[in-house]
PDB file of C-alpha atoms in Angstrom:
ATOM      1  CA  UNK A  24     -92.726 -67.440   1.272  1.00 67.00           C
ATOM      2  CA  UNK A  25     -88.851 -67.018   1.737  1.00 79.00           C
ATOM      3  CA  UNK A  26     -86.780 -67.341  -1.671  1.00 90.00           C
ATOM      4  CA  UNK A  27     -82.844 -67.833  -1.988  1.00 88.00           C
ATOM      5  CA  UNK A  28     -81.061 -63.953  -1.168  1.00 95.00           C
ATOM      6  CA  UNK A  29     -79.241 -63.046  -4.269  1.00 97.00           C
ATOM      7  CA  UNK A  30     -76.350 -61.057  -4.071  1.00 98.00           C
ATOM      8  CA  UNK A  31     -75.677 -58.172  -6.564  1.00 98.00           C
ATOM      9  CA  UNK A  32     -72.152 -56.557  -6.732  1.00 97.00           C
ATOM     10  CA  UNK A  33     -71.585 -52.656  -5.915  1.00 98.00           C
ATOM     11  CA  UNK A  34     -68.747 -50.610  -6.972  1.00 97.00           C
ATOM     12  CA  UNK A  35     -68.426 -49.409  -3.619  1.00 96.00           C
ATOM     13  CA  UNK A  36     -67.499 -53.120  -2.451  1.00 97.00           C
ATOM     14  CA  UNK A  37     -70.843 -53.507  -0.509  1.00 96.00           C
ATOM     15  CA  UNK A  38     -73.117 -55.605  -2.620  1.00 98.00           C
ATOM     16  CA  UNK A  39     -76.680 -55.438  -2.650  1.00 98.00           C
ATOM     17  CA  UNK A  40     -78.500 -58.180  -1.167  1.00 98.00           C
ATOM     18  CA  UNK A  41     -81.883 -59.375  -3.283  1.00 98.00           C
ATOM     19  CA  UNK A  42     -85.175 -61.508  -1.252  1.00 96.00           C
ATOM     20  CA  UNK A  43     -86.916 -61.706   1.415  1.00 93.00           C
ATOM     21  CA  UNK A  44     -86.634 -58.696   4.337  1.00 93.00           C
ATOM     22  CA  UNK A  45     -84.149 -57.217   1.642  1.00 97.00           C
ATOM     23  CA  UNK A  46     -85.198 -53.470   0.540  1.00 97.00           C
ATOM     24  CA  UNK A  47     -86.553 -53.100  -2.733  1.00 98.00           C
ATOM     25  CA  UNK A  48     -84.504 -53.687  -5.630  1.00 98.00           C
ATOM     26  CA  UNK A  49     -84.747 -51.195  -8.917  1.00 98.00           C
ATOM     27  CA  UNK A  50     -83.528 -51.654 -12.178  1.00 98.00           C
ATOM     28  CA  UNK A  51     -84.158 -48.792 -13.993  1.00 98.00           C
ATOM     29  CA  UNK A  52     -82.902 -46.589 -17.110  1.00 98.00           C
ATOM     30  CA  UNK A  53     -83.658 -45.963 -20.538  1.00 97.00           C
ATOM     31  CA  UNK A  54     -84.404 -48.698 -22.699  1.00 95.00           C
ATOM     32  CA  UNK A  55     -81.196 -47.866 -24.557  1.00 95.00           C
ATOM     33  CA  UNK A  56     -78.302 -45.716 -24.230  1.00 97.00           C
ATOM     34  CA  UNK A  57     -79.012 -43.003 -26.774  1.00 96.00           C
ATOM     35  CA  UNK A  58     -76.593 -40.435 -25.294  1.00 95.00           C
ATOM     36  CA  UNK A  59     -74.225 -40.605 -22.400  1.00 96.00           C
ATOM     37  CA  UNK A  60     -75.880 -36.798 -21.039  1.00 97.00           C
ATOM     38  CA  UNK A  61     -79.290 -39.172 -21.188  1.00 98.00           C
ATOM     39  CA  UNK A  62     -77.930 -42.219 -19.451  1.00 98.00           C
ATOM     40  CA  UNK A  63     -76.011 -39.762 -16.353  1.00 98.00           C
ATOM     41  CA  UNK A  64     -78.818 -37.716 -16.022  1.00 98.00           C
ATOM     42  CA  UNK A  65     -81.585 -40.881 -15.487  1.00 98.00           C
ATOM     43  CA  UNK A  66     -78.748 -42.623 -12.867  1.00 98.00           C
ATOM     44  CA  UNK A  67     -78.015 -39.797 -10.665  1.00 98.00           C
ATOM     45  CA  UNK A  68     -81.721 -38.574 -10.508  1.00 98.00           C
ATOM     46  CA  UNK A  69     -83.054 -42.422  -9.468  1.00 98.00           C
ATOM     47  CA  UNK A  70     -79.448 -42.661  -7.583  1.00 98.00           C
ATOM     48  CA  UNK A  71     -80.686 -39.782  -5.512  1.00 98.00           C
ATOM     49  CA  UNK A  72     -84.395 -40.943  -5.591  1.00 98.00           C
ATOM     50  CA  UNK A  73     -83.216 -44.085  -4.161  1.00 98.00           C
ATOM     51  CA  UNK A  74     -80.795 -43.512  -1.572  1.00 98.00           C
ATOM     52  CA  UNK A  75     -83.814 -41.117   0.121  1.00 98.00           C
ATOM     53  CA  UNK A  76     -86.466 -43.993   0.050  1.00 98.00           C
ATOM     54  CA  UNK A  77     -84.060 -46.861   0.755  1.00 98.00           C
ATOM     55  CA  UNK A  78     -84.024 -48.544  -2.267  1.00 98.00           C
ATOM     56  CA  UNK A  79     -81.575 -50.770  -4.010  1.00 98.00           C
ATOM     57  CA  UNK A  80     -80.678 -49.087  -7.128  1.00 98.00           C
ATOM     58  CA  UNK A  81     -78.926 -50.945 -10.206  1.00 98.00           C
ATOM     59  CA  UNK A  82     -78.449 -48.033 -13.519  1.00 98.00           C
ATOM     60  CA  UNK A  83     -80.189 -50.458 -16.525  1.00 98.00           C
ATOM     61  CA  UNK A  84     -79.399 -49.937 -20.450  1.00 97.00           C
ATOM     62  CA  UNK A  85     -79.240 -51.704 -23.278  1.00 96.00           C
ATOM     63  CA  UNK A  86     -76.194 -51.098 -25.302  1.00 97.00           C
ATOM     64  CA  UNK A  87     -77.714 -53.689 -28.108  1.00 93.00           C
ATOM     65  CA  UNK A  88     -81.569 -54.467 -28.827  1.00 87.00           C
ATOM     66  CA  UNK A  89     -81.225 -57.416 -31.057  1.00 84.00           C
ATOM     67  CA  UNK A  90     -84.708 -58.046 -30.783  1.00 80.00           C
ATOM     68  CA  UNK A  91     -86.674 -54.743 -32.121  1.00 73.00           C
ATOM     69  CA  UNK A  92     -89.382 -54.990 -34.180  1.00 72.00           C
ATOM     70  CA  UNK A  93     -88.523 -53.312 -37.555  1.00 78.00           C
ATOM     71  CA  UNK A  94     -84.671 -53.863 -38.877  1.00 82.00           C
ATOM     72  CA  UNK A  95     -84.534 -49.578 -39.222  1.00 76.00           C
ATOM     73  CA  UNK A  96     -85.266 -49.526 -35.471  1.00 84.00           C
ATOM     74  CA  UNK A  97     -82.593 -47.524 -32.827  1.00 90.00           C
ATOM     75  CA  UNK A  98     -80.882 -50.568 -31.584  1.00 91.00           C
ATOM     76  CA  UNK A  99     -77.817 -48.646 -28.912  1.00 93.00           C
ATOM     77  CA  UNK A 100     -74.433 -48.007 -29.723  1.00 94.00           C
ATOM     78  CA  UNK A 101     -73.362 -51.756 -29.948  1.00 95.00           C
ATOM     79  CA  UNK A 102     -71.160 -53.445 -27.213  1.00 97.00           C
ATOM     80  CA  UNK A 103     -67.965 -52.017 -27.545  1.00 97.00           C
ATOM     81  CA  UNK A 104     -69.143 -48.199 -26.727  1.00 97.00           C
ATOM     82  CA  UNK A 105     -71.941 -49.155 -24.814  1.00 97.00           C
ATOM     83  CA  UNK A 106     -70.007 -51.622 -22.181  1.00 98.00           C
ATOM     84  CA  UNK A 107     -67.323 -48.585 -22.574  1.00 98.00           C
ATOM     85  CA  UNK A 108     -70.381 -45.919 -20.809  1.00 98.00           C
ATOM     86  CA  UNK A 109     -71.540 -48.697 -18.466  1.00 98.00           C
ATOM     87  CA  UNK A 110     -68.142 -48.808 -17.461  1.00 98.00           C
ATOM     88  CA  UNK A 111     -67.373 -44.676 -17.162  1.00 98.00           C
ATOM     89  CA  UNK A 112     -70.783 -44.204 -15.107  1.00 98.00           C
ATOM     90  CA  UNK A 113     -70.486 -46.960 -12.751  1.00 98.00           C
ATOM     91  CA  UNK A 114     -66.726 -45.861 -11.654  1.00 98.00           C
ATOM     92  CA  UNK A 115     -67.618 -42.107 -11.692  1.00 98.00           C
ATOM     93  CA  UNK A 116     -71.455 -42.261 -10.020  1.00 98.00           C
ATOM     94  CA  UNK A 117     -70.651 -45.485  -7.691  1.00 98.00           C
ATOM     95  CA  UNK A 118     -74.031 -46.886  -9.520  1.00 98.00           C
ATOM     96  CA  UNK A 119     -74.385 -50.805 -10.133  1.00 98.00           C
ATOM     97  CA  UNK A 120     -75.022 -51.631 -14.052  1.00 98.00           C
ATOM     98  CA  UNK A 121     -76.934 -53.716 -15.950  1.00 98.00           C
ATOM     99  CA  UNK A 122     -77.709 -54.592 -19.450  1.00 98.00           C
ATOM    100  CA  UNK A 123     -79.114 -57.582 -21.742  1.00 97.00           C
ATOM    101  CA  UNK A 124     -76.632 -59.874 -23.570  1.00 98.00           C
ATOM    102  CA  UNK A 125     -78.081 -61.584 -26.807  1.00 97.00           C
ATOM    103  CA  UNK A 126     -75.307 -64.196 -27.996  1.00 97.00           C
ATOM    104  CA  UNK A 127     -73.084 -66.248 -25.957  1.00 98.00           C
ATOM    105  CA  UNK A 128     -69.793 -64.489 -26.971  1.00 98.00           C
ATOM    106  CA  UNK A 129     -70.997 -61.015 -25.571  1.00 98.00           C
ATOM    107  CA  UNK A 130     -70.942 -63.005 -21.774  1.00 98.00           C
ATOM    108  CA  UNK A 131     -67.091 -62.241 -21.525  1.00 98.00           C
ATOM    109  CA  UNK A 132     -66.494 -58.975 -22.335  1.00 98.00           C
ATOM    110  CA  UNK A 133     -70.016 -57.904 -20.285  1.00 98.00           C
ATOM    111  CA  UNK A 134     -69.322 -59.567 -17.577  1.00 98.00           C
ATOM    112  CA  UNK A 135     -65.931 -57.852 -17.085  1.00 98.00           C
ATOM    113  CA  UNK A 136     -68.256 -54.471 -16.916  1.00 98.00           C
ATOM    114  CA  UNK A 137     -71.737 -55.389 -15.729  1.00 98.00           C
ATOM    115  CA  UNK A 138     -72.505 -56.194 -12.106  1.00 98.00           C
ATOM    116  CA  UNK A 139     -75.751 -57.864 -13.378  1.00 98.00           C
ATOM    117  CA  UNK A 140     -76.598 -59.684 -16.279  1.00 98.00           C
ATOM    118  CA  UNK A 141     -79.378 -60.270 -17.927  1.00 98.00           C
ATOM    119  CA  UNK A 142     -81.551 -62.605 -20.635  1.00 98.00           C
ATOM    120  CA  UNK A 143     -83.849 -60.968 -22.519  1.00 97.00           C
ATOM    121  CA  UNK A 144     -87.299 -62.764 -22.572  1.00 96.00           C
ATOM    122  CA  UNK A 145     -87.357 -64.241 -26.439  1.00 94.00           C
ATOM    123  CA  UNK A 146     -83.685 -65.927 -25.416  1.00 97.00           C
ATOM    124  CA  UNK A 147     -84.670 -67.349 -22.109  1.00 98.00           C
ATOM    125  CA  UNK A 148     -84.708 -70.367 -22.927  1.00 97.00           C
ATOM    126  CA  UNK A 149     -81.188 -70.536 -24.748  1.00 98.00           C
ATOM    127  CA  UNK A 150     -78.892 -72.949 -22.952  1.00 98.00           C
ATOM    128  CA  UNK A 151     -75.617 -71.714 -24.395  1.00 98.00           C
ATOM    129  CA  UNK A 152     -76.236 -68.282 -23.291  1.00 98.00           C
ATOM    130  CA  UNK A 153     -77.560 -69.348 -20.291  1.00 98.00           C
ATOM    131  CA  UNK A 154     -74.356 -71.369 -19.597  1.00 98.00           C
ATOM    132  CA  UNK A 155     -72.264 -68.221 -20.928  1.00 98.00           C
ATOM    133  CA  UNK A 156     -73.872 -65.784 -18.624  1.00 98.00           C
ATOM    134  CA  UNK A 157     -73.341 -68.278 -16.208  1.00 98.00           C
ATOM    135  CA  UNK A 158     -69.383 -69.049 -16.692  1.00 98.00           C
ATOM    136  CA  UNK A 159     -68.882 -64.894 -15.948  1.00 98.00           C
ATOM    137  CA  UNK A 160     -69.348 -65.643 -12.083  1.00 98.00           C
ATOM    138  CA  UNK A 161     -72.323 -62.589 -12.148  1.00 98.00           C
ATOM    139  CA  UNK A 162     -75.870 -62.939 -11.207  1.00 98.00           C
ATOM    140  CA  UNK A 163     -78.238 -63.225 -13.712  1.00 98.00           C
ATOM    141  CA  UNK A 164     -81.339 -61.630 -14.282  1.00 98.00           C
ATOM    142  CA  UNK A 165     -83.762 -63.765 -16.614  1.00 98.00           C
ATOM    143  CA  UNK A 166     -87.017 -62.327 -17.778  1.00 98.00           C
ATOM    144  CA  UNK A 167     -89.673 -64.898 -17.883  1.00 98.00           C
ATOM    145  CA  UNK A 168     -90.415 -65.527 -22.229  1.00 96.00           C
ATOM    146  CA  UNK A 169     -93.918 -63.947 -23.457  1.00 94.00           C
ATOM    147  CA  UNK A 170     -94.328 -67.340 -24.291  1.00 94.00           C
ATOM    148  CA  UNK A 171     -93.650 -69.171 -21.480  1.00 96.00           C
ATOM    149  CA  UNK A 172     -95.888 -70.842 -18.124  1.00 97.00           C
ATOM    150  CA  UNK A 173     -94.061 -69.707 -14.632  1.00 97.00           C
ATOM    151  CA  UNK A 174     -93.770 -72.845 -13.481  1.00 98.00           C
ATOM    152  CA  UNK A 175     -91.576 -73.495 -16.531  1.00 97.00           C
ATOM    153  CA  UNK A 176     -89.170 -71.331 -15.338  1.00 98.00           C
ATOM    154  CA  UNK A 177     -87.809 -74.297 -13.139  1.00 98.00           C
ATOM    155  CA  UNK A 178     -86.051 -75.354 -16.183  1.00 98.00           C
ATOM    156  CA  UNK A 179     -84.412 -71.941 -16.915  1.00 98.00           C
ATOM    157  CA  UNK A 180     -83.217 -71.876 -13.363  1.00 98.00           C
ATOM    158  CA  UNK A 181     -81.785 -75.559 -13.521  1.00 98.00           C
ATOM    159  CA  UNK A 182     -79.473 -74.865 -16.237  1.00 98.00           C
ATOM    160  CA  UNK A 183     -78.126 -71.917 -14.465  1.00 98.00           C
ATOM    161  CA  UNK A 184     -77.501 -73.453 -11.312  1.00 98.00           C
ATOM    162  CA  UNK A 185     -76.439 -76.454 -13.270  1.00 98.00           C
ATOM    163  CA  UNK A 186     -73.938 -73.922 -15.121  1.00 98.00           C
ATOM    164  CA  UNK A 187     -72.464 -72.572 -11.927  1.00 98.00           C
ATOM    165  CA  UNK A 188     -75.009 -69.384 -11.498  1.00 98.00           C
ATOM    166  CA  UNK A 189     -75.998 -69.290  -7.703  1.00 94.00           C
ATOM    167  CA  UNK A 190     -77.320 -66.060  -7.926  1.00 98.00           C
ATOM    168  CA  UNK A 191     -80.110 -65.917  -9.947  1.00 98.00           C
ATOM    169  CA  UNK A 192     -83.573 -63.922 -10.284  1.00 98.00           C
ATOM    170  CA  UNK A 193     -86.471 -64.101 -12.550  1.00 98.00           C
ATOM    171  CA  UNK A 194     -88.790 -61.619 -14.166  1.00 98.00           C
ATOM    172  CA  UNK A 195     -92.459 -61.240 -15.031  1.00 98.00           C
ATOM    173  CA  UNK A 196     -93.286 -59.097 -18.085  1.00 95.00           C
ATOM    174  CA  UNK A 197     -96.322 -60.711 -19.213  1.00 94.00           C
ATOM    175  CA  UNK A 198     -97.799 -63.200 -21.707  1.00 94.00           C
ATOM    176  CA  UNK A 199     -98.511 -62.613 -25.245  1.00 91.00           C
ATOM    177  CA  UNK A 200    -101.243 -64.268 -27.057  1.00 86.00           C
ATOM    178  CA  UNK A 201    -100.906 -62.283 -30.244  1.00 80.00           C
ATOM    179  CA  UNK A 202    -102.907 -59.686 -31.536  1.00 83.00           C
ATOM    180  CA  UNK A 203    -100.186 -56.978 -30.247  1.00 82.00           C
ATOM    181  CA  UNK A 204    -100.633 -57.277 -26.396  1.00 87.00           C
ATOM    182  CA  UNK A 205     -99.582 -58.096 -23.225  1.00 91.00           C
ATOM    183  CA  UNK A 206    -101.350 -60.330 -20.363  1.00 92.00           C
ATOM    184  CA  UNK A 207    -100.014 -60.049 -16.443  1.00 95.00           C
ATOM    185  CA  UNK A 208    -101.213 -63.270 -14.662  1.00 96.00           C
ATOM    186  CA  UNK A 209    -100.310 -62.022 -10.557  1.00 97.00           C
ATOM    187  CA  UNK A 210    -100.488 -65.677  -9.962  1.00 97.00           C
ATOM    188  CA  UNK A 211     -96.706 -66.128 -11.604  1.00 97.00           C
ATOM    189  CA  UNK A 212     -95.330 -64.173  -9.050  1.00 98.00           C
ATOM    190  CA  UNK A 213     -95.419 -66.377  -6.118  1.00 97.00           C
ATOM    191  CA  UNK A 214     -94.889 -69.219  -8.533  1.00 97.00           C
ATOM    192  CA  UNK A 215     -91.628 -68.035  -9.741  1.00 98.00           C
ATOM    193  CA  UNK A 216     -90.728 -67.380  -6.275  1.00 97.00           C
ATOM    194  CA  UNK A 217     -91.591 -70.490  -5.060  1.00 96.00           C
ATOM    195  CA  UNK A 218     -88.714 -71.768  -7.129  1.00 97.00           C
ATOM    196  CA  UNK A 219     -86.283 -70.125  -4.619  1.00 96.00           C
ATOM    197  CA  UNK A 220     -85.747 -66.955  -6.340  1.00 98.00           C
ATOM    198  CA  UNK A 221     -85.854 -63.378  -6.345  1.00 98.00           C
ATOM    199  CA  UNK A 222     -89.068 -62.045  -8.283  1.00 98.00           C
ATOM    200  CA  UNK A 223     -88.922 -58.627 -10.372  1.00 98.00           C
ATOM    201  CA  UNK A 224     -91.717 -56.963 -11.953  1.00 98.00           C
ATOM    202  CA  UNK A 225     -91.198 -55.671 -14.835  1.00 97.00           C
ATOM    203  CA  UNK A 226     -93.585 -52.482 -14.644  1.00 95.00           C
ATOM    204  CA  UNK A 227     -92.923 -50.930 -17.982  1.00 94.00           C
ATOM    205  CA  UNK A 228     -92.569 -53.704 -20.592  1.00 91.00           C
ATOM    206  CA  UNK A 229     -95.988 -55.070 -18.873  1.00 91.00           C
ATOM    207  CA  UNK A 230     -97.447 -52.357 -20.428  1.00 92.00           C
ATOM    208  CA  UNK A 231     -95.961 -52.751 -24.129  1.00 88.00           C
ATOM    209  CA  UNK A 232     -97.901 -53.527 -27.074  1.00 84.00           C
ATOM    210  CA  UNK A 233     -95.398 -55.358 -28.723  1.00 77.00           C
ATOM    211  CA  UNK A 234     -95.655 -54.448 -32.619  1.00 67.00           C
ATOM    212  CA  UNK A 235     -98.218 -52.075 -32.043  1.00 53.00           C
ATOM    213  CA  UNK A 236     -97.310 -49.459 -33.792  1.00 56.00           C
ATOM    214  CA  UNK A 237     -96.580 -51.335 -37.230  1.00 51.00           C
ATOM    215  CA  UNK A 238     -92.929 -50.556 -37.353  1.00 54.00           C
ATOM    216  CA  UNK A 239     -92.110 -50.339 -33.812  1.00 53.00           C
ATOM    217  CA  UNK A 240     -93.928 -51.225 -30.384  1.00 61.00           C
ATOM    218  CA  UNK A 241     -96.581 -49.383 -28.828  1.00 68.00           C
ATOM    219  CA  UNK A 242     -97.141 -48.871 -25.647  1.00 77.00           C
ATOM    220  CA  UNK A 243    -100.516 -48.005 -22.415  1.00 86.00           C
ATOM    221  CA  UNK A 244     -98.204 -45.918 -19.924  1.00 90.00           C
ATOM    222  CA  UNK A 245    -101.371 -45.079 -18.357  1.00 93.00           C
ATOM    223  CA  UNK A 246    -101.421 -48.737 -16.897  1.00 94.00           C
ATOM    224  CA  UNK A 247     -97.826 -48.693 -15.065  1.00 95.00           C
ATOM    225  CA  UNK A 248     -99.456 -47.561 -11.849  1.00 96.00           C
ATOM    226  CA  UNK A 249    -101.873 -49.935 -11.049  1.00 95.00           C
ATOM    227  CA  UNK A 250    -100.062 -53.210 -12.834  1.00 96.00           C
ATOM    228  CA  UNK A 251     -96.929 -52.076 -10.298  1.00 97.00           C
ATOM    229  CA  UNK A 252     -99.251 -51.646  -7.109  1.00 98.00           C
ATOM    230  CA  UNK A 253    -100.638 -55.395  -7.763  1.00 97.00           C
ATOM    231  CA  UNK A 254     -97.524 -56.608  -8.058  1.00 98.00           C
ATOM    232  CA  UNK A 255     -96.672 -54.942  -4.829  1.00 98.00           C
ATOM    233  CA  UNK A 256     -99.597 -56.341  -2.989  1.00 97.00           C
ATOM    234  CA  UNK A 257     -98.881 -59.891  -4.787  1.00 96.00           C
ATOM    235  CA  UNK A 258     -94.769 -59.512  -3.528  1.00 96.00           C
ATOM    236  CA  UNK A 259     -92.066 -59.297  -5.202  1.00 97.00           C
ATOM    237  CA  UNK A 260     -88.469 -58.830  -4.225  1.00 98.00           C
ATOM    238  CA  UNK A 261     -87.569 -56.017  -6.851  1.00 98.00           C
ATOM    239  CA  UNK A 262     -88.710 -54.102  -9.883  1.00 98.00           C
ATOM    240  CA  UNK A 263     -87.379 -53.453 -13.636  1.00 98.00           C
ATOM    241  CA  UNK A 264     -88.901 -49.543 -15.078  1.00 98.00           C
ATOM    242  CA  UNK A 265     -87.515 -48.439 -18.301  1.00 97.00           C
ATOM    243  CA  UNK A 266     -87.379 -44.302 -17.419  1.00 98.00           C
ATOM    244  CA  UNK A 267     -86.699 -41.714 -19.825  1.00 97.00           C
ATOM    245  CA  UNK A 268     -86.858 -38.230 -19.120  1.00 97.00           C
ATOM    246  CA  UNK A 269     -88.780 -37.448 -22.174  1.00 97.00           C
ATOM    247  CA  UNK A 270     -90.750 -40.427 -23.062  1.00 95.00           C
ATOM    248  CA  UNK A 271     -92.076 -39.358 -25.955  1.00 93.00           C
ATOM    249  CA  UNK A 272     -88.845 -38.752 -27.677  1.00 95.00           C
ATOM    250  CA  UNK A 273     -87.151 -41.683 -26.419  1.00 93.00           C
ATOM    251  CA  UNK A 274     -85.518 -43.614 -29.403  1.00 93.00           C
ATOM    252  CA  UNK A 275     -87.388 -47.002 -28.409  1.00 89.00           C
ATOM    253  CA  UNK A 276     -90.046 -48.209 -26.025  1.00 88.00           C
ATOM    254  CA  UNK A 277     -91.108 -44.289 -25.531  1.00 89.00           C
ATOM    255  CA  UNK A 278     -94.549 -45.235 -25.651  1.00 89.00           C
ATOM    256  CA  UNK A 279     -94.402 -47.626 -22.394  1.00 91.00           C
ATOM    257  CA  UNK A 280     -91.961 -45.753 -20.235  1.00 93.00           C
ATOM    258  CA  UNK A 281     -92.399 -43.958 -17.270  1.00 96.00           C
ATOM    259  CA  UNK A 282     -90.861 -40.100 -17.645  1.00 96.00           C
ATOM    260  CA  UNK A 283     -88.171 -39.597 -14.897  1.00 98.00           C
ATOM    261  CA  UNK A 284     -90.328 -36.565 -13.579  1.00 98.00           C
ATOM    262  CA  UNK A 285     -92.885 -39.596 -12.193  1.00 97.00           C
ATOM    263  CA  UNK A 286     -91.109 -41.838 -10.839  1.00 98.00           C
ATOM    264  CA  UNK A 287     -90.402 -40.792  -7.317  1.00 98.00           C
ATOM    265  CA  UNK A 288     -94.263 -40.385  -6.377  1.00 98.00           C
ATOM    266  CA  UNK A 289     -94.915 -43.744  -7.595  1.00 98.00           C
ATOM    267  CA  UNK A 290     -92.001 -45.816  -5.885  1.00 98.00           C
ATOM    268  CA  UNK A 291     -93.064 -43.749  -2.820  1.00 98.00           C
ATOM    269  CA  UNK A 292     -96.781 -45.396  -2.733  1.00 98.00           C
ATOM    270  CA  UNK A 293     -95.194 -48.623  -3.275  1.00 98.00           C
ATOM    271  CA  UNK A 294     -93.454 -48.443  -0.522  1.00 98.00           C
ATOM    272  CA  UNK A 295     -96.580 -47.968   1.692  1.00 98.00           C
ATOM    273  CA  UNK A 296     -98.213 -50.760   0.010  1.00 98.00           C
ATOM    274  CA  UNK A 297     -94.959 -53.266   0.286  1.00 97.00           C
ATOM    275  CA  UNK A 298     -95.049 -52.606   3.775  1.00 96.00           C
ATOM    276  CA  UNK A 299     -98.659 -53.262   4.053  1.00 96.00           C
ATOM    277  CA  UNK A 300     -98.921 -56.166   2.506  1.00 93.00           C
ATOM    278  CA  UNK A 301     -95.721 -57.485   5.055  1.00 87.00           C
ATOM    279  CA  UNK A 302     -97.828 -57.096   7.757  1.00 74.00           C
TER     280      UNK A 302
END
């Protein structure tokens, strides 16, 4: 099933193309910006891995996670400091960057730094937020809400395109039925691709246990590999992965993050599956 290709800017001036018959896109990095040292280590290592594997890499980290379980949960450094860090990484490492925006007023400042704007799952229906993201002229990556059917994402796509955004990508991250769990329906991948948008599979949030640790979310890291293999076989255009050098010490979403040391082996396997599925 062909989709409308999306163009993602690159600091080098040579943008990525995402869609049918294009290299796999990987959005990967820590859940939230913790320190510039950790961010730089992940970005540098992942850039080297993706160069070897011919994967288009975008560094991901949130400057503010405004939807954490607890008021005391770590949210990140905030917009001003976070965007400054992402701008330095982008310039010095020549790597594209993506982060979440949660409120319309954040879009303009974020659009001046980020190559790709991301809309969190809980906010995917927020019209003013989508319109503000579209107004930046940057491509927009929208996570399907845990409460939204895949076919209803046509309304989200309609809002963005109607607001002038031609570069829209959609993300599958599981559906919630309560009780601290998420379920991934692989049918949602071709359904959302039928809307004409490249589809990204969120390999790590899909194994999250929302609120499963009481004051924070838990996760089942052991299911990242089987779910991602299944998604790759079903047909996707990219992956979203929360990657950390030491997930057990991460300040945000550690239980569902993949260790940096494990990523290359998994990606190598996934590319073989992708090649086989394309035959």
